[in-house]
XYZ file of C-alpha atoms in Angstrom:
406
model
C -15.056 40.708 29.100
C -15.489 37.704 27.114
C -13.198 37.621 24.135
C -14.386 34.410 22.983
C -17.565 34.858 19.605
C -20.610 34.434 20.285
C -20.704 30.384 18.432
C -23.920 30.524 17.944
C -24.652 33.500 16.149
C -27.304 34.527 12.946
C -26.728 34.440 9.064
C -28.084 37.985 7.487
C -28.933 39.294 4.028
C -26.380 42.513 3.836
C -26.869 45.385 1.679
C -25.946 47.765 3.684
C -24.967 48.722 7.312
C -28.202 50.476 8.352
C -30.895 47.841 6.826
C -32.721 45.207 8.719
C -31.475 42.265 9.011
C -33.035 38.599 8.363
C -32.776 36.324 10.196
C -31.658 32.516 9.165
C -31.342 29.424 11.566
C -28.066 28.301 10.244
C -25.506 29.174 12.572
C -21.282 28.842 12.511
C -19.298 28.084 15.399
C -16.016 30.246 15.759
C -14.207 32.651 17.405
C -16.297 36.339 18.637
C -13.990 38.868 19.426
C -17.091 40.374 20.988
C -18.201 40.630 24.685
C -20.399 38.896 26.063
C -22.610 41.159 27.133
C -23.327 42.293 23.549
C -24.728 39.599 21.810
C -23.027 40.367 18.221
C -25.367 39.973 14.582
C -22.560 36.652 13.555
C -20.531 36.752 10.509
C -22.553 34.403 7.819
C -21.708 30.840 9.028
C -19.248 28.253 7.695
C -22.124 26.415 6.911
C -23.333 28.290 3.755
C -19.832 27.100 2.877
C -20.607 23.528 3.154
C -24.474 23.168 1.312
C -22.835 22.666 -2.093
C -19.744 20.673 -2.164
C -18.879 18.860 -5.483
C -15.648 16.658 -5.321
C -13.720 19.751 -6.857
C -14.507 22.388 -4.637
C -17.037 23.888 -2.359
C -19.705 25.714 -4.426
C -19.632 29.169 -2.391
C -21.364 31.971 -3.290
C -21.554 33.409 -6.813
C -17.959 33.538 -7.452
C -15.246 30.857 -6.964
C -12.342 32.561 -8.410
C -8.876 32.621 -6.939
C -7.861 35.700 -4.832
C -5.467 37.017 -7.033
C -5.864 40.739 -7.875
C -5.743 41.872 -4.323
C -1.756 41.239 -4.448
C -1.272 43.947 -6.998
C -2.720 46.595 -4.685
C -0.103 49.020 -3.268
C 0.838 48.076 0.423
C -0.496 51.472 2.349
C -0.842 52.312 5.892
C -3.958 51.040 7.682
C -5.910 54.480 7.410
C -5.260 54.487 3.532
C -6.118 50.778 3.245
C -9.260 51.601 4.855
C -10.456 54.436 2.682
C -12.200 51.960 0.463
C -14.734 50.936 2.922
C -15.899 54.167 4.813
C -18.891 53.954 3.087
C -19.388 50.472 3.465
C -18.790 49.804 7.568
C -20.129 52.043 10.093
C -17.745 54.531 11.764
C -14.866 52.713 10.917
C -12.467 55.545 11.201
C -13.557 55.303 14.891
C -12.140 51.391 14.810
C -8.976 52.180 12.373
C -7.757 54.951 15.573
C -8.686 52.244 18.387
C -6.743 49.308 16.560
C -3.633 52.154 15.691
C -4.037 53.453 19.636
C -3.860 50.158 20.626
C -0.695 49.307 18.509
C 3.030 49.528 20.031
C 5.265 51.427 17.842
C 6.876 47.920 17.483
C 4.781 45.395 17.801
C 5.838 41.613 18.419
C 6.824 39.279 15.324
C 8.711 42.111 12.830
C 5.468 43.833 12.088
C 5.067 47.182 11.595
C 2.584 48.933 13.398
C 0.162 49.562 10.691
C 0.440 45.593 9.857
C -0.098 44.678 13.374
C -2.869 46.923 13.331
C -4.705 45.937 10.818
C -4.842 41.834 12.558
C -6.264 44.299 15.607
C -8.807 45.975 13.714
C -10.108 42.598 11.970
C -10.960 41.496 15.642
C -12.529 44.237 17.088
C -15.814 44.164 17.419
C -18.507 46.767 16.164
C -21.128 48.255 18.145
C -24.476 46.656 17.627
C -26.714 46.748 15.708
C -23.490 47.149 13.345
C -21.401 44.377 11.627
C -17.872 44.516 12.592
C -14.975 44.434 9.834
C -14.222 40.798 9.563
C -17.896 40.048 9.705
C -18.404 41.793 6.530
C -15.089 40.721 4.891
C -15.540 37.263 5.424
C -19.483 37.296 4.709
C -18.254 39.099 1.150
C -15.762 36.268 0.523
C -17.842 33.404 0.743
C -21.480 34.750 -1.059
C -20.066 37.637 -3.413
C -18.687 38.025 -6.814
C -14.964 39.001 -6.215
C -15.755 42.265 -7.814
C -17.795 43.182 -4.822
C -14.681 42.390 -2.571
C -12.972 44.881 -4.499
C -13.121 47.733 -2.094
C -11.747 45.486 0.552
C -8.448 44.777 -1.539
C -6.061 47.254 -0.217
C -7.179 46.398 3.359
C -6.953 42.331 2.104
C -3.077 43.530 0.898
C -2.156 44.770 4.333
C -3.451 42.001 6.994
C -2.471 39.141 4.626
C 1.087 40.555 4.220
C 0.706 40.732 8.227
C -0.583 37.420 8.478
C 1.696 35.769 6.112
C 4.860 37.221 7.997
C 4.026 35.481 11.452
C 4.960 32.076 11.836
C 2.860 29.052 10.773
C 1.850 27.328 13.520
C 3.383 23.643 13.328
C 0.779 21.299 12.247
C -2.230 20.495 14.731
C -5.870 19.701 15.239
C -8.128 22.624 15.223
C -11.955 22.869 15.778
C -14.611 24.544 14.325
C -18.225 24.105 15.508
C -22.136 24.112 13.717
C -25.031 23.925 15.512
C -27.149 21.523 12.891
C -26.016 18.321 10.970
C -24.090 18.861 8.194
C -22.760 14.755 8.357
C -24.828 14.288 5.109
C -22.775 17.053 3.138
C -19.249 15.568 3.511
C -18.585 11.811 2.795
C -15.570 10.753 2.981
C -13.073 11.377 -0.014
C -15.078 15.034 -0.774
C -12.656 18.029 -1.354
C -13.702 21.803 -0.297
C -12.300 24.740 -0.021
C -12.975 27.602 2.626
C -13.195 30.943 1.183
C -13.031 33.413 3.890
C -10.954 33.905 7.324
C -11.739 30.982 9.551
C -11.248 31.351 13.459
C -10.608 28.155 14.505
C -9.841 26.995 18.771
C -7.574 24.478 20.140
C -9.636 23.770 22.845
C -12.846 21.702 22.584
C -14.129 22.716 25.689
C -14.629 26.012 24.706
C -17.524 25.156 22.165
C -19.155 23.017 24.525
C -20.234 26.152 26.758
C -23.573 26.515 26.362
C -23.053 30.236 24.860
C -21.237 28.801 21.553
C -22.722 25.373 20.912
C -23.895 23.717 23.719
C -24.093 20.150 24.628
C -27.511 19.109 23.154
C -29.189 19.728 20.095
C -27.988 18.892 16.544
C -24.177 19.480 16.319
C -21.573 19.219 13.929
C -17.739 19.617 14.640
C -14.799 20.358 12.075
C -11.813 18.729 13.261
C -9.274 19.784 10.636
C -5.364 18.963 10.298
C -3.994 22.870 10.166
C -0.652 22.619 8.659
C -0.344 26.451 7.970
C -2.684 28.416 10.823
C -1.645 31.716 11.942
C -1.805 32.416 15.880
C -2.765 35.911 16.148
C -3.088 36.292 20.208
C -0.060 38.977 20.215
C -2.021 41.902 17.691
C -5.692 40.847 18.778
C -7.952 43.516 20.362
C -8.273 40.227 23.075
C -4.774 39.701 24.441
C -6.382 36.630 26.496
C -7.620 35.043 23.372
C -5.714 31.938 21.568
C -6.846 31.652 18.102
C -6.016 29.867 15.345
C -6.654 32.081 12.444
C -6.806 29.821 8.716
C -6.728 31.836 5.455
C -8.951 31.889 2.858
C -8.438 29.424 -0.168
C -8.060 26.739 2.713
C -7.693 23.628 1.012
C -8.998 20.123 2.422
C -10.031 16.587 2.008
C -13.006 14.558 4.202
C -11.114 11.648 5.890
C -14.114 10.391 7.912
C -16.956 11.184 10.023
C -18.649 9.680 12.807
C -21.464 10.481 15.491
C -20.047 9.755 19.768
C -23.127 10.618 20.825
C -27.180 11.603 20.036
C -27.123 14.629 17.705
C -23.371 14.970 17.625
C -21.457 14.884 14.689
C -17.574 14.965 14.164
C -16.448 15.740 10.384
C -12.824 14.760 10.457
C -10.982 17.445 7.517
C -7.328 17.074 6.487
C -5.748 20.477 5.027
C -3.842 19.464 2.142
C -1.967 22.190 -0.609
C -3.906 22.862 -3.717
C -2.757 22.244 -6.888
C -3.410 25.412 -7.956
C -3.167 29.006 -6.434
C -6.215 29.901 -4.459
C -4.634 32.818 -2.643
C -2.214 34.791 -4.128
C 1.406 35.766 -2.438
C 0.771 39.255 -0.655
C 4.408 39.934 -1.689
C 7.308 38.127 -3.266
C 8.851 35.877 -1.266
C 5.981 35.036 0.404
C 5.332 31.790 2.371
C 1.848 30.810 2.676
C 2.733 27.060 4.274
C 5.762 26.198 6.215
C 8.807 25.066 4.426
C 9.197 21.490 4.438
C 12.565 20.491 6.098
C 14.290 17.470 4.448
C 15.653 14.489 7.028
C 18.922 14.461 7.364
C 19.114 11.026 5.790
C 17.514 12.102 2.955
C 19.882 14.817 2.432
C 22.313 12.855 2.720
C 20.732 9.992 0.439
C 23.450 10.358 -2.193
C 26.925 10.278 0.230
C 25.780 7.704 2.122
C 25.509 5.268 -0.451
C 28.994 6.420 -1.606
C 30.358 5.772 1.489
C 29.269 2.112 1.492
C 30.463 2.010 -1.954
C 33.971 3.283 -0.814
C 33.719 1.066 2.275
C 32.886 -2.008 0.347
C 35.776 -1.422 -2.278
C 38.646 -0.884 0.548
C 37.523 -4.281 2.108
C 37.410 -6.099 -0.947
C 40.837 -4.981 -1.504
C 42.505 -5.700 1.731
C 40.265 -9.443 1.606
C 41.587 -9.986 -2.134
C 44.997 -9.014 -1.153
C 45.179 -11.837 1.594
C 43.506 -14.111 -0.293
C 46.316 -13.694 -3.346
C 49.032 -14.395 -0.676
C 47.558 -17.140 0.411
C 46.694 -18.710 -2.857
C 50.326 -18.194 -3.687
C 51.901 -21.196 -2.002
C 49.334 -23.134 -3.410
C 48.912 -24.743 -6.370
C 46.987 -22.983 -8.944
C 43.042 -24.173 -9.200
C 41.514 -25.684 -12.074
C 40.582 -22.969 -14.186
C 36.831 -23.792 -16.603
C 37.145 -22.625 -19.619
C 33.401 -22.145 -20.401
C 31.689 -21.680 -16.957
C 28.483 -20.452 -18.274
C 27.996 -21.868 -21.886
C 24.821 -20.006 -22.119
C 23.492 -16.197 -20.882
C 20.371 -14.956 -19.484
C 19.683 -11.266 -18.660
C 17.419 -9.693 -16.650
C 16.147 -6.164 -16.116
C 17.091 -5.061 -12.300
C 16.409 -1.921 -10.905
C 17.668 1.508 -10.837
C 20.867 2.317 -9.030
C 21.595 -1.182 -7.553
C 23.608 -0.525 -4.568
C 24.241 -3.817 -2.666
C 24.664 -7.494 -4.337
C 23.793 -10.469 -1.533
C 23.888 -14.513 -2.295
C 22.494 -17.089 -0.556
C 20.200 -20.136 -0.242
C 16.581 -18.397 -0.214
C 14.203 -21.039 -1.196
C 15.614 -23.828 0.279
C 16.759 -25.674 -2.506
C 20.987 -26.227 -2.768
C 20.985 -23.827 -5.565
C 22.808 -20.608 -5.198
C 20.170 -17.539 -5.377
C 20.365 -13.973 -5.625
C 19.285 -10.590 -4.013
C 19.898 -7.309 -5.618
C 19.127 -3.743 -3.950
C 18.429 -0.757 -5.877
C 17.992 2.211 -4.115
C 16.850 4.189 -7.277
C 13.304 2.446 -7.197
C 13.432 1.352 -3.657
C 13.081 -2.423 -4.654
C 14.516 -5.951 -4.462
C 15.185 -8.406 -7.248
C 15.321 -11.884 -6.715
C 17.143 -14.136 -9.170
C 16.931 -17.607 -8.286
C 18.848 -20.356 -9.155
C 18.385 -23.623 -10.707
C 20.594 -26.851 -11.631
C 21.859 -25.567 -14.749
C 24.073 -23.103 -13.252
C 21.484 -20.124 -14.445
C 18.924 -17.753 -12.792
C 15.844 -18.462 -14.092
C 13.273 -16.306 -11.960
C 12.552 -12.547 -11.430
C 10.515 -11.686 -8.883
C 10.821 -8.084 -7.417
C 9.439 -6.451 -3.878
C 9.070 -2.834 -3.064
C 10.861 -1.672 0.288
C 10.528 1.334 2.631
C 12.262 4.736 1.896
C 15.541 5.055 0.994
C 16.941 1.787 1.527
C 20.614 1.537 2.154
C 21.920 -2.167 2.761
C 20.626 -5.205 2.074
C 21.495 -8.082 5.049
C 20.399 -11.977 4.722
């Protein structure tokens, strides 16, 4: 059996599981946990998703609203979860027993069973003419009003508190595929936002079979920078299968687009973290993107520069201290009594951390260089022939500078 989707399947109209269904041309290239052998009726495409984008969001469906309420549902084993939707998918007590049968008593990652089953049940595939769980979920997320997705909450509760406990997948390029052009729909610069479940591959080759999208004919592909993607290979009904599974409220900017060849399209998307909450925490503590690890030098920006101060004083101590012995058997120098008969100040920098002199535009004048770490910039002061700095002129650096050599 082929766990791979069919990539080239049908939008529908849904009302409900036993009513014909019409067809539409649009199509959405991801993962079918189906066989091959049963050509599945596809989850509606990503490419509803993508007809109205507006530089805020994707205009998807009838409701945008955050998922929020979801979270408050009670966290229940997979048979209660599913209670909700008996009357809404076909036989799906007959799926909730498969996906529990099919569940170790402790399944890989810390899940419990009934979490681990529930990621099983989302890929199994329903018997056709029948639309499997996540076809329905994810067809409900992206054209419904989030009222309607109300009987799918408690299930919602239980595979995204599964999801969110496996690891994030370190960030990578993953593909999604559309069998018409779609180039038109995302210039460059254009945020959007992808409501439902999005099964995503690693492997490029994989949509060019001629079962998912093929290699002629109008195509478009999502590349998109993941940067929190859950692999859920070790609870799928397909052990063989290596998905990338995104979550919905997926947030992401155009970066470019370009067509390698007739008909083919590649929409480059970069996932980047809302500024507001599009999916609500399953449960406290939570982590819906990986924790960003500081550098050690940046944890250490503050000792560091302490360290040169520390440095710098114990030098200038030992240096003055051989200097005043040596200065002692001579005779004492001529000492001005009103070096600098008139001030100028200048505004520096924050936190100036390193103080450097030299001859920097050439002339015989004595200039100087001043390092602050607090804005990451250099001031210039440069001299003149009346013994004063005249000139300001300031130049950003890189990150956390430390030292300042000329």
């Amino acid at each position: 059996n082929n766990s791979l989707h069919n990539l080239n399947g049908d939008e529908n109209e849904i009302a409900n599981q036993d009513y014909t269904y019409a067809h539409d041309e649009n199509v959405d290239g991801t993962i079918n946990y189906g066989e091959t052998e049963k050509q599945r009726v596809a989850p509606p495409p990503v490419v509803e998703e993508n007809k109205q984008v507006t530089n805020e969001a994707e205009k998807l469906g009838t409701d945008e609203a955050p998922l929020i309420e979801y979270a408050n549902e009670p966290l229940l084993p997979l048979v209660d979860a599913c209670a909700p939707l008996n009357d809404v998918l076909h036989d799906l007590s007959y799926y909730v027993n498969m996906a529990l049968e099919e569940t170790p008593e402790e399944p890989p990652d810390g899940l419990t069973m009934d979490e681990s089953a529930a990621i099983r049940l989302y890929t199994i595939e329903w018997e056709a003419p029948h639309r499997s769980l996540y076809s329905m979920l994810n067809y409900t997320l992206k054209n419904c009003s989030r009222e309607d997705l109300r009987p799918y909450f408690r299930y919602m509760k239980l595979f995204l508190t599964a999801l969110v406990k496996l690891p994030c997948c370190p960030p990578l390029t993953v593909w999604r595929g559309v069998t018409k052009n779609l180039s038109i729909d995302f210039p460059p610069g254009t945020r959007l936002t992808w409501w439902a479940f999005s099964s995503t591959t690693t492997e490029l080759t994989v949509l060019e079979n001629n079962m998912y999208l093929g290699t002629t004919g109008a195509r478009t592909l999502f590349s998109v920078e993941s940067i929190n993607g859950r692999t859920i290979r070790n609870h799928s009904h397909f052990v063989t299968e290596d998905e990338i599974l995104l979550l919905p409220g997926t947030h992401m900017i155009v970066q470019s687009q370009f067509s390698p060849a007739t008909d083919l399209y590649i929409i480059h998307l970069k996932q980047v973290i809302p500024d507001e909450t599009l999916l609500e925490l399953p449960f406290e503590g939570a982590r819906l993107y990986p924790k960003l690890e500081r550098p050690w030098y940046r944890k250490k920006r503050f000792v560091i520069p302490l360290a040169l101060l520390i440095t710098m004083c114990i030098v200038a101590t030992v240096v003055g201290a051989i200097l005043g012995t040596r200065a002692a058997n001579k005779e004492p120098p001529y000492v001005f009594t009103n070096p600098y008969p008139s001030g100028t100040t200048f505004d520096i920098g924050s936190f100036p951390i390193s103080l450097v002199s030299g001859y920097f535009n050439g002339d015989k004048y004595v200039d100087l260089a001043i390092l602050n770490s607090g804005d990451q910039s250099i001031d210039i002061l440069l001299g003149n022939a009346n013994g004063i700095y005249s000139t300001l002129t300031q130049t950003d650096t890189g990150t956390d500078p430390l030292f300042y050599l000329c």
